[in-house]
Amino acid sequence: MVVMILDGKACSERRLEILREEIDESGLNPHLATVIAGSDPGSQMYVRMKHRTCEQVHIGSVGIELPADATTGRVLEAIRRLNDDADIDGILVQLPLPGQIDADRVIRAVRTDKDVDGFHPLNLGLLFSGKPNFIPCTPKGIMTLLAEYHIDVAGMQAVVIGRSIDVGRPMAALLTNADATVTLCHSRTKNLADEVKRADILVSTVGRAHFITAEMVKPGAVVIDVGINQLNGRLVGDVDFSGVREVAGAITPVPGGVGPMTIATLMENTFLAAKLRACNTVW
Ligand code: GUN
């Protein structure tokens, strides 16, 4: 079977180019603020990549860096300032936050019309009601990638592994809204391999290197790999790419699949926030 490689890097680059032109033509001057607490190298790298991509598409950006021992109050104060800052369109709090910080309170503190991550319960509720406004970037980016490759999930058996609020749950909602029949699996799912084998489209957010092997995958399935894992000094996904590509109909690589789509979607969400605020939209 000839497998289709879903090239998130190329797709995101095309979309960023279009976005930059749209921003230039809009006359708007969108701004993203990032908030990071602590010095986790992975989180710092992601935040740097977000700022670099902002520059590429002519979105202004500011970074608030808080110490690893910052209190919940300190983070909430930073969010309050950004909420009140008329120049800021989007606010992104890099997760995970250090353990002493109440992440739920922080997520709820972000103004819903600046919540470009889409993690606020109101935005998640809108998504689950089928009337989304801001949609979390990773699952939205995956839907964009599927659309770019003309993969219509309507009527498909979709299996999502992982029930996090940033990927698994919103992914299940988006697939449901797109008329797939969705099974949301998690760490307590019985007979996971049986569930996976039924999938016409599989989205894995397990976080374990090469967890999904060729024998587990239905021939011709669309396989979306959200995992980013280190294996022998290499970056690999949840999916054993070289084995699974022999049975799948379509597959995302790691790196170069879902990751670049997430960042491109953050840029799109930030421009959306700027446009909505410019229109003074009330929702
Ligand atoms: N940490 C890992 N992925 C993400 C993301 O998409 N958004 C935020 N805010 N933090 C993350």
Tab-separated table of C-alpha atoms and ligand atoms in Angstrom:
chain	number	residue	atom	x	y	z
A	1	MET	CA	0.000	0.000	0.000
A	2	VAL	CA	1.289	3.478	-0.906
A	3	VAL	CA	1.134	5.607	2.209
A	4	MET	CA	0.423	9.336	2.130
A	5	ILE	CA	2.846	11.282	4.356
A	6	LEU	CA	0.961	14.163	5.959
A	7	ASP	CA	3.655	16.837	5.810
A	8	GLY	CA	2.837	19.281	8.596
A	9	LYS	CA	6.004	21.278	8.039
A	10	ALA	CA	5.224	22.086	4.410
A	11	CYS	CA	1.548	22.681	5.172
A	12	SER	CA	2.320	25.030	8.074
A	13	GLU	CA	4.809	27.002	5.970
A	14	ARG	CA	2.188	27.530	3.260
A	15	ARG	CA	-0.358	28.668	5.831
A	16	LEU	CA	2.072	31.014	7.578
A	17	GLU	CA	2.873	32.688	4.272
A	18	ILE	CA	-0.805	33.267	3.582
A	19	LEU	CA	-1.349	34.463	7.148
A	20	ARG	CA	1.480	37.009	6.888
A	21	GLU	CA	-0.106	38.456	3.749
A	22	GLU	CA	-3.523	38.609	5.450
A	23	ILE	CA	-2.045	40.362	8.491
A	24	ASP	CA	-0.197	42.883	6.318
A	25	GLU	CA	-3.358	43.607	4.328
A	26	SER	CA	-5.558	43.888	7.440
A	27	GLY	CA	-3.908	47.008	8.804
A	28	LEU	CA	-4.060	45.351	12.238
A	29	ASN	CA	-1.066	45.001	14.504
A	30	PRO	CA	-1.752	41.740	16.408
A	31	HIS	CA	0.206	40.996	19.570
A	32	LEU	CA	0.740	37.763	21.480
A	33	ALA	CA	1.933	37.606	25.089
A	34	THR	CA	3.505	34.446	26.459
A	35	VAL	CA	3.858	33.659	30.156
A	36	ILE	CA	6.374	31.085	31.341
A	37	ALA	CA	7.303	30.133	34.902
A	38	GLY	CA	10.592	28.392	35.572
A	39	SER	CA	13.418	27.355	33.286
A	40	ASP	CA	12.411	23.975	31.852
A	41	PRO	CA	14.536	23.787	28.663
A	42	GLY	CA	11.757	22.143	26.616
A	43	SER	CA	9.195	24.795	27.560
A	44	GLN	CA	11.701	27.574	26.924
A	45	MET	CA	12.459	26.163	23.496
A	46	TYR	CA	8.742	26.001	22.582
A	47	VAL	CA	8.198	29.585	23.740
A	48	ARG	CA	11.211	30.773	21.722
A	49	MET	CA	9.820	29.008	18.633
A	50	LYS	CA	6.458	30.740	19.157
A	51	HIS	CA	8.123	34.162	19.354
A	52	ARG	CA	10.209	33.431	16.242
A	53	THR	CA	7.111	32.418	14.314
A	54	CYS	CA	5.337	35.592	15.474
A	55	GLU	CA	8.147	37.597	13.896
A	56	GLN	CA	7.844	35.615	10.663
A	57	VAL	CA	4.140	36.511	10.251
A	58	HIS	CA	4.383	40.092	11.563
A	59	ILE	CA	2.708	39.433	14.918
A	60	GLY	CA	4.275	41.417	17.761
A	61	SER	CA	5.123	39.432	20.862
A	62	VAL	CA	6.085	39.958	24.470
A	63	GLY	CA	7.368	37.307	26.857
A	64	ILE	CA	6.745	37.379	30.608
A	65	GLU	CA	9.251	35.182	32.443
A	66	LEU	CA	8.531	34.286	36.060
A	67	PRO	CA	10.784	32.366	38.453
A	68	ALA	CA	10.270	28.648	39.097
A	69	ASP	CA	9.072	29.436	42.647
A	70	ALA	CA	6.456	31.982	41.526
A	71	THR	CA	3.192	31.795	43.456
A	72	THR	CA	-0.258	31.423	41.897
A	73	GLY	CA	-0.882	35.049	42.931
A	74	ARG	CA	2.166	36.250	41.027
A	75	VAL	CA	1.043	34.486	37.846
A	76	LEU	CA	-2.527	35.776	38.263
A	77	GLU	CA	-1.183	39.307	38.608
A	78	ALA	CA	0.746	38.927	35.329
A	79	ILE	CA	-2.396	37.644	33.611
A	80	ARG	CA	-4.494	40.529	35.011
A	81	ARG	CA	-2.073	43.066	33.524
A	82	LEU	CA	-2.144	41.344	30.125
A	83	ASN	CA	-5.947	41.072	30.245
A	84	ASP	CA	-6.122	44.847	30.786
A	85	ASP	CA	-3.467	45.718	28.191
A	86	ALA	CA	-5.253	47.036	25.105
A	87	ASP	CA	-2.228	46.246	22.920
A	88	ILE	CA	-2.340	42.512	23.697
A	89	ASP	CA	-4.690	40.335	21.606
A	90	GLY	CA	-3.674	36.856	22.721
A	91	ILE	CA	-2.314	35.380	25.949
A	92	LEU	CA	-0.578	32.013	26.129
A	93	VAL	CA	0.500	30.496	29.439
A	94	GLN	CA	3.090	27.836	28.690
A	95	LEU	CA	2.196	24.523	30.347
A	96	PRO	CA	3.041	22.645	32.440
A	97	LEU	CA	3.373	25.201	35.249
A	98	PRO	CA	5.473	24.378	38.320
A	99	GLY	CA	3.543	22.214	40.795
A	100	GLN	CA	2.880	24.903	43.409
A	101	ILE	CA	0.893	26.987	40.904
A	102	ASP	CA	-2.838	26.325	40.584
A	103	ALA	CA	-2.956	25.825	36.807
A	104	ASP	CA	-6.775	25.658	36.693
A	105	ARG	CA	-7.076	29.086	38.350
A	106	VAL	CA	-4.510	30.498	35.947
A	107	ILE	CA	-6.302	29.107	32.873
A	108	ARG	CA	-9.620	30.505	34.142
A	109	ALA	CA	-8.048	33.927	34.722
A	110	VAL	CA	-7.239	34.479	31.031
A	111	ARG	CA	-9.827	36.722	29.358
A	112	THR	CA	-11.890	34.459	27.133
A	113	ASP	CA	-11.475	36.784	24.137
A	114	LYS	CA	-7.663	36.611	24.506
A	115	ASP	CA	-7.571	32.855	25.161
A	116	VAL	CA	-5.703	31.849	21.999
A	117	ASP	CA	-4.884	28.443	23.527
A	118	GLY	CA	-8.620	27.743	23.859
A	119	PHE	CA	-8.130	26.108	27.275
A	120	HIS	CA	-10.597	28.305	29.234
A	121	PRO	CA	-13.637	26.222	30.253
A	122	LEU	CA	-15.933	28.643	28.400
A	123	ASN	CA	-14.040	28.134	25.136
A	124	LEU	CA	-13.916	24.366	25.681
A	125	GLY	CA	-17.664	24.456	26.404
A	126	LEU	CA	-18.337	26.308	23.167
A	127	LEU	CA	-16.310	23.678	21.324
A	128	PHE	CA	-18.221	20.853	22.986
A	129	SER	CA	-21.526	22.553	22.157
A	130	GLY	CA	-20.506	22.507	18.492
A	131	LYS	CA	-20.184	26.324	18.300
A	132	PRO	CA	-16.459	26.893	18.856
A	133	ASN	CA	-14.684	30.211	19.119
A	134	PHE	CA	-11.053	29.618	20.161
A	135	ILE	CA	-10.043	25.992	19.592
A	136	PRO	CA	-6.915	24.438	21.180
A	137	CYS	CA	-4.075	24.669	18.685
A	138	THR	CA	-2.923	21.041	18.400
A	139	PRO	CA	-6.314	19.462	17.608
A	140	LYS	CA	-7.324	22.402	15.401
A	141	GLY	CA	-4.020	22.093	13.537
A	142	ILE	CA	-4.673	18.378	13.001
A	143	MET	CA	-8.108	19.114	11.495
A	144	THR	CA	-6.476	21.701	9.212
A	145	LEU	CA	-3.864	19.166	8.101
A	146	LEU	CA	-6.576	16.583	7.342
A	147	ALA	CA	-8.518	19.183	5.328
A	148	GLU	CA	-5.383	20.150	3.358
A	149	TYR	CA	-5.035	16.501	2.299
A	150	HIS	CA	-8.775	16.249	1.537
A	151	ILE	CA	-9.313	13.613	4.237
A	152	ASP	CA	-12.982	13.733	5.189
A	153	VAL	CA	-13.573	12.027	8.537
A	154	ALA	CA	-17.380	11.940	8.241
A	155	GLY	CA	-18.603	8.436	9.009
A	156	MET	CA	-15.155	7.190	10.007
A	157	GLN	CA	-14.460	5.250	13.195
A	158	ALA	CA	-12.104	7.602	15.030
A	159	VAL	CA	-10.057	6.505	18.020
A	160	VAL	CA	-8.294	9.109	20.160
A	161	ILE	CA	-5.870	7.883	22.822
A	162	GLY	CA	-5.533	10.363	25.693
A	163	ARG	CA	-8.125	12.557	27.437
A	164	SER	CA	-6.173	15.744	28.246
A	165	ILE	CA	-7.936	19.106	27.966
A	166	ASP	CA	-5.313	20.449	25.554
A	167	VAL	CA	-5.409	17.620	22.995
A	168	GLY	CA	-7.440	14.448	23.601
A	169	ARG	CA	-10.804	15.871	24.674
A	170	PRO	CA	-10.928	18.752	22.173
A	171	MET	CA	-9.714	16.363	19.438
A	172	ALA	CA	-12.648	14.055	20.218
A	173	ALA	CA	-15.015	17.049	20.078
A	174	LEU	CA	-13.669	18.272	16.727
A	175	LEU	CA	-13.914	14.812	15.195
A	176	THR	CA	-17.470	14.503	16.536
A	177	ASN	CA	-18.353	17.919	15.095
A	178	ALA	CA	-16.956	16.651	11.764
A	179	ASP	CA	-19.302	13.632	11.880
A	180	ALA	CA	-16.806	10.924	12.835
A	181	THR	CA	-17.864	8.215	15.292
A	182	VAL	CA	-15.443	8.776	18.139
A	183	THR	CA	-14.000	6.515	20.834
A	184	LEU	CA	-11.911	8.320	23.457
A	185	CYS	CA	-9.438	5.906	25.055
A	186	HIS	CA	-7.280	6.515	28.126
A	187	SER	CA	-5.091	4.790	30.691
A	188	ARG	CA	-8.031	2.763	32.108
A	189	THR	CA	-9.357	1.589	28.730
A	190	LYS	CA	-9.705	-2.179	28.560
A	191	ASN	CA	-8.446	-3.957	25.438
A	192	LEU	CA	-6.858	-0.832	23.987
A	193	ALA	CA	-5.358	-2.841	21.117
A	194	ASP	CA	-8.873	-3.974	20.046
A	195	GLU	CA	-10.128	-0.371	20.073
A	196	VAL	CA	-7.115	0.816	18.056
A	197	LYS	CA	-7.541	-1.950	15.474
A	198	ARG	CA	-11.068	-0.679	14.652
A	199	ALA	CA	-9.847	2.845	13.897
A	200	ASP	CA	-10.189	4.332	10.427
A	201	ILE	CA	-8.448	7.341	11.943
A	202	LEU	CA	-6.206	7.049	14.984
A	203	VAL	CA	-4.895	9.995	17.033
A	204	SER	CA	-2.268	9.047	19.593
A	205	THR	CA	-1.330	11.388	22.462
A	206	VAL	CA	0.140	8.704	24.728
A	207	GLY	CA	3.654	10.102	25.177
A	208	ARG	CA	5.450	6.751	24.880
A	209	ALA	CA	7.988	6.112	22.154
A	210	HIS	CA	6.833	3.622	19.488
A	211	PHE	CA	3.771	2.608	21.524
A	212	ILE	CA	1.707	2.061	18.363
A	213	THR	CA	3.072	-0.773	16.224
A	214	ALA	CA	2.125	-2.005	12.750
A	215	GLU	CA	0.130	-5.024	14.048
A	216	MET	CA	-2.163	-2.675	16.000
A	217	VAL	CA	-3.195	-0.581	12.990
A	218	LYS	CA	-6.052	-1.294	10.580
A	219	PRO	CA	-4.784	-1.452	6.979
A	220	GLY	CA	-5.389	1.879	5.247
A	221	ALA	CA	-5.983	3.833	8.488
A	222	VAL	CA	-5.091	7.505	8.894
A	223	VAL	CA	-2.543	7.684	11.736
A	224	ILE	CA	-1.936	10.988	13.537
A	225	ASP	CA	1.007	11.032	15.932
A	226	VAL	CA	0.937	13.753	18.608
A	227	GLY	CA	3.715	12.180	20.694
A	228	ILE	CA	7.090	13.850	21.146
A	229	ASN	CA	9.461	11.433	22.878
A	230	GLN	CA	13.207	10.985	23.200
A	231	LEU	CA	14.567	7.586	22.147
A	232	ASN	CA	18.320	7.013	22.114
A	233	GLY	CA	18.911	10.745	21.706
A	234	ARG	CA	16.409	11.008	18.828
A	235	LEU	CA	13.011	12.699	18.711
A	236	VAL	CA	10.327	10.087	17.943
A	237	GLY	CA	6.561	9.909	18.144
A	238	ASP	CA	4.151	7.463	19.779
A	239	VAL	CA	4.000	5.581	16.489
A	240	ASP	CA	6.641	3.210	15.151
A	241	PHE	CA	6.781	5.184	11.902
A	242	SER	CA	8.854	2.777	9.803
A	243	GLY	CA	6.606	-0.195	10.623
A	244	VAL	CA	3.232	1.570	10.612
A	245	ARG	CA	3.845	3.348	7.290
A	246	GLU	CA	3.759	-0.111	5.652
A	247	VAL	CA	0.088	-0.627	6.672
A	248	ALA	CA	-1.376	2.879	7.106
A	249	GLY	CA	-3.097	4.840	4.349
A	250	ALA	CA	-1.786	8.152	5.686
A	251	ILE	CA	0.570	9.056	8.525
A	252	THR	CA	2.166	12.100	10.172
A	253	PRO	CA	5.946	12.018	10.731
A	254	VAL	CA	7.673	13.126	13.951
A	255	PRO	CA	9.206	15.643	13.718
A	256	GLY	CA	7.528	17.574	10.899
A	257	GLY	CA	3.921	16.459	11.378
A	258	VAL	CA	1.623	17.793	14.079
A	259	GLY	CA	4.171	20.062	15.848
A	260	PRO	CA	4.520	22.739	13.130
A	261	MET	CA	0.730	22.765	12.651
A	262	THR	CA	0.275	23.591	16.352
A	263	ILE	CA	2.445	26.699	16.104
A	264	ALA	CA	0.879	27.850	12.818
A	265	THR	CA	-2.549	27.479	14.433
A	266	LEU	CA	-1.474	29.578	17.410
A	267	MET	CA	-0.605	32.343	14.949
A	268	GLU	CA	-3.995	31.961	13.238
A	269	ASN	CA	-5.789	32.073	16.595
A	270	THR	CA	-3.883	35.236	17.557
A	271	PHE	CA	-4.898	36.951	14.319
A	272	LEU	CA	-8.482	35.774	14.901
A	273	ALA	CA	-8.376	37.347	18.388
A	274	ALA	CA	-7.093	40.612	16.925
A	275	LYS	CA	-9.825	40.653	14.267
A	276	LEU	CA	-12.582	39.867	16.774
A	277	ARG	CA	-11.375	42.563	19.154
A	278	ALA	CA	-11.101	45.052	16.294
A	279	CYS	CA	-14.732	44.350	15.426
A	280	ASN	CA	-15.553	44.645	19.126
A	281	THR	CA	-17.443	41.385	18.754
A	282	VAL	CA	-19.537	40.435	21.751
A	283	TRP	CA	-20.143	36.729	22.179
B	1	GUN	N1	2.748	22.983	26.469
B	1	GUN	C1	2.809	22.024	25.534
B	1	GUN	N2	1.953	22.288	24.516
B	1	GUN	C2	1.343	23.447	24.834
B	1	GUN	C3	0.361	24.247	24.176
B	1	GUN	O1	-0.138	23.941	23.093
B	1	GUN	N3	-0.010	25.387	24.823
B	1	GUN	C4	0.521	25.731	26.022
B	1	GUN	N4	0.080	26.861	26.592
B	1	GUN	N5	1.436	25.018	26.652
B	1	GUN	C5	1.844	23.881	26.061
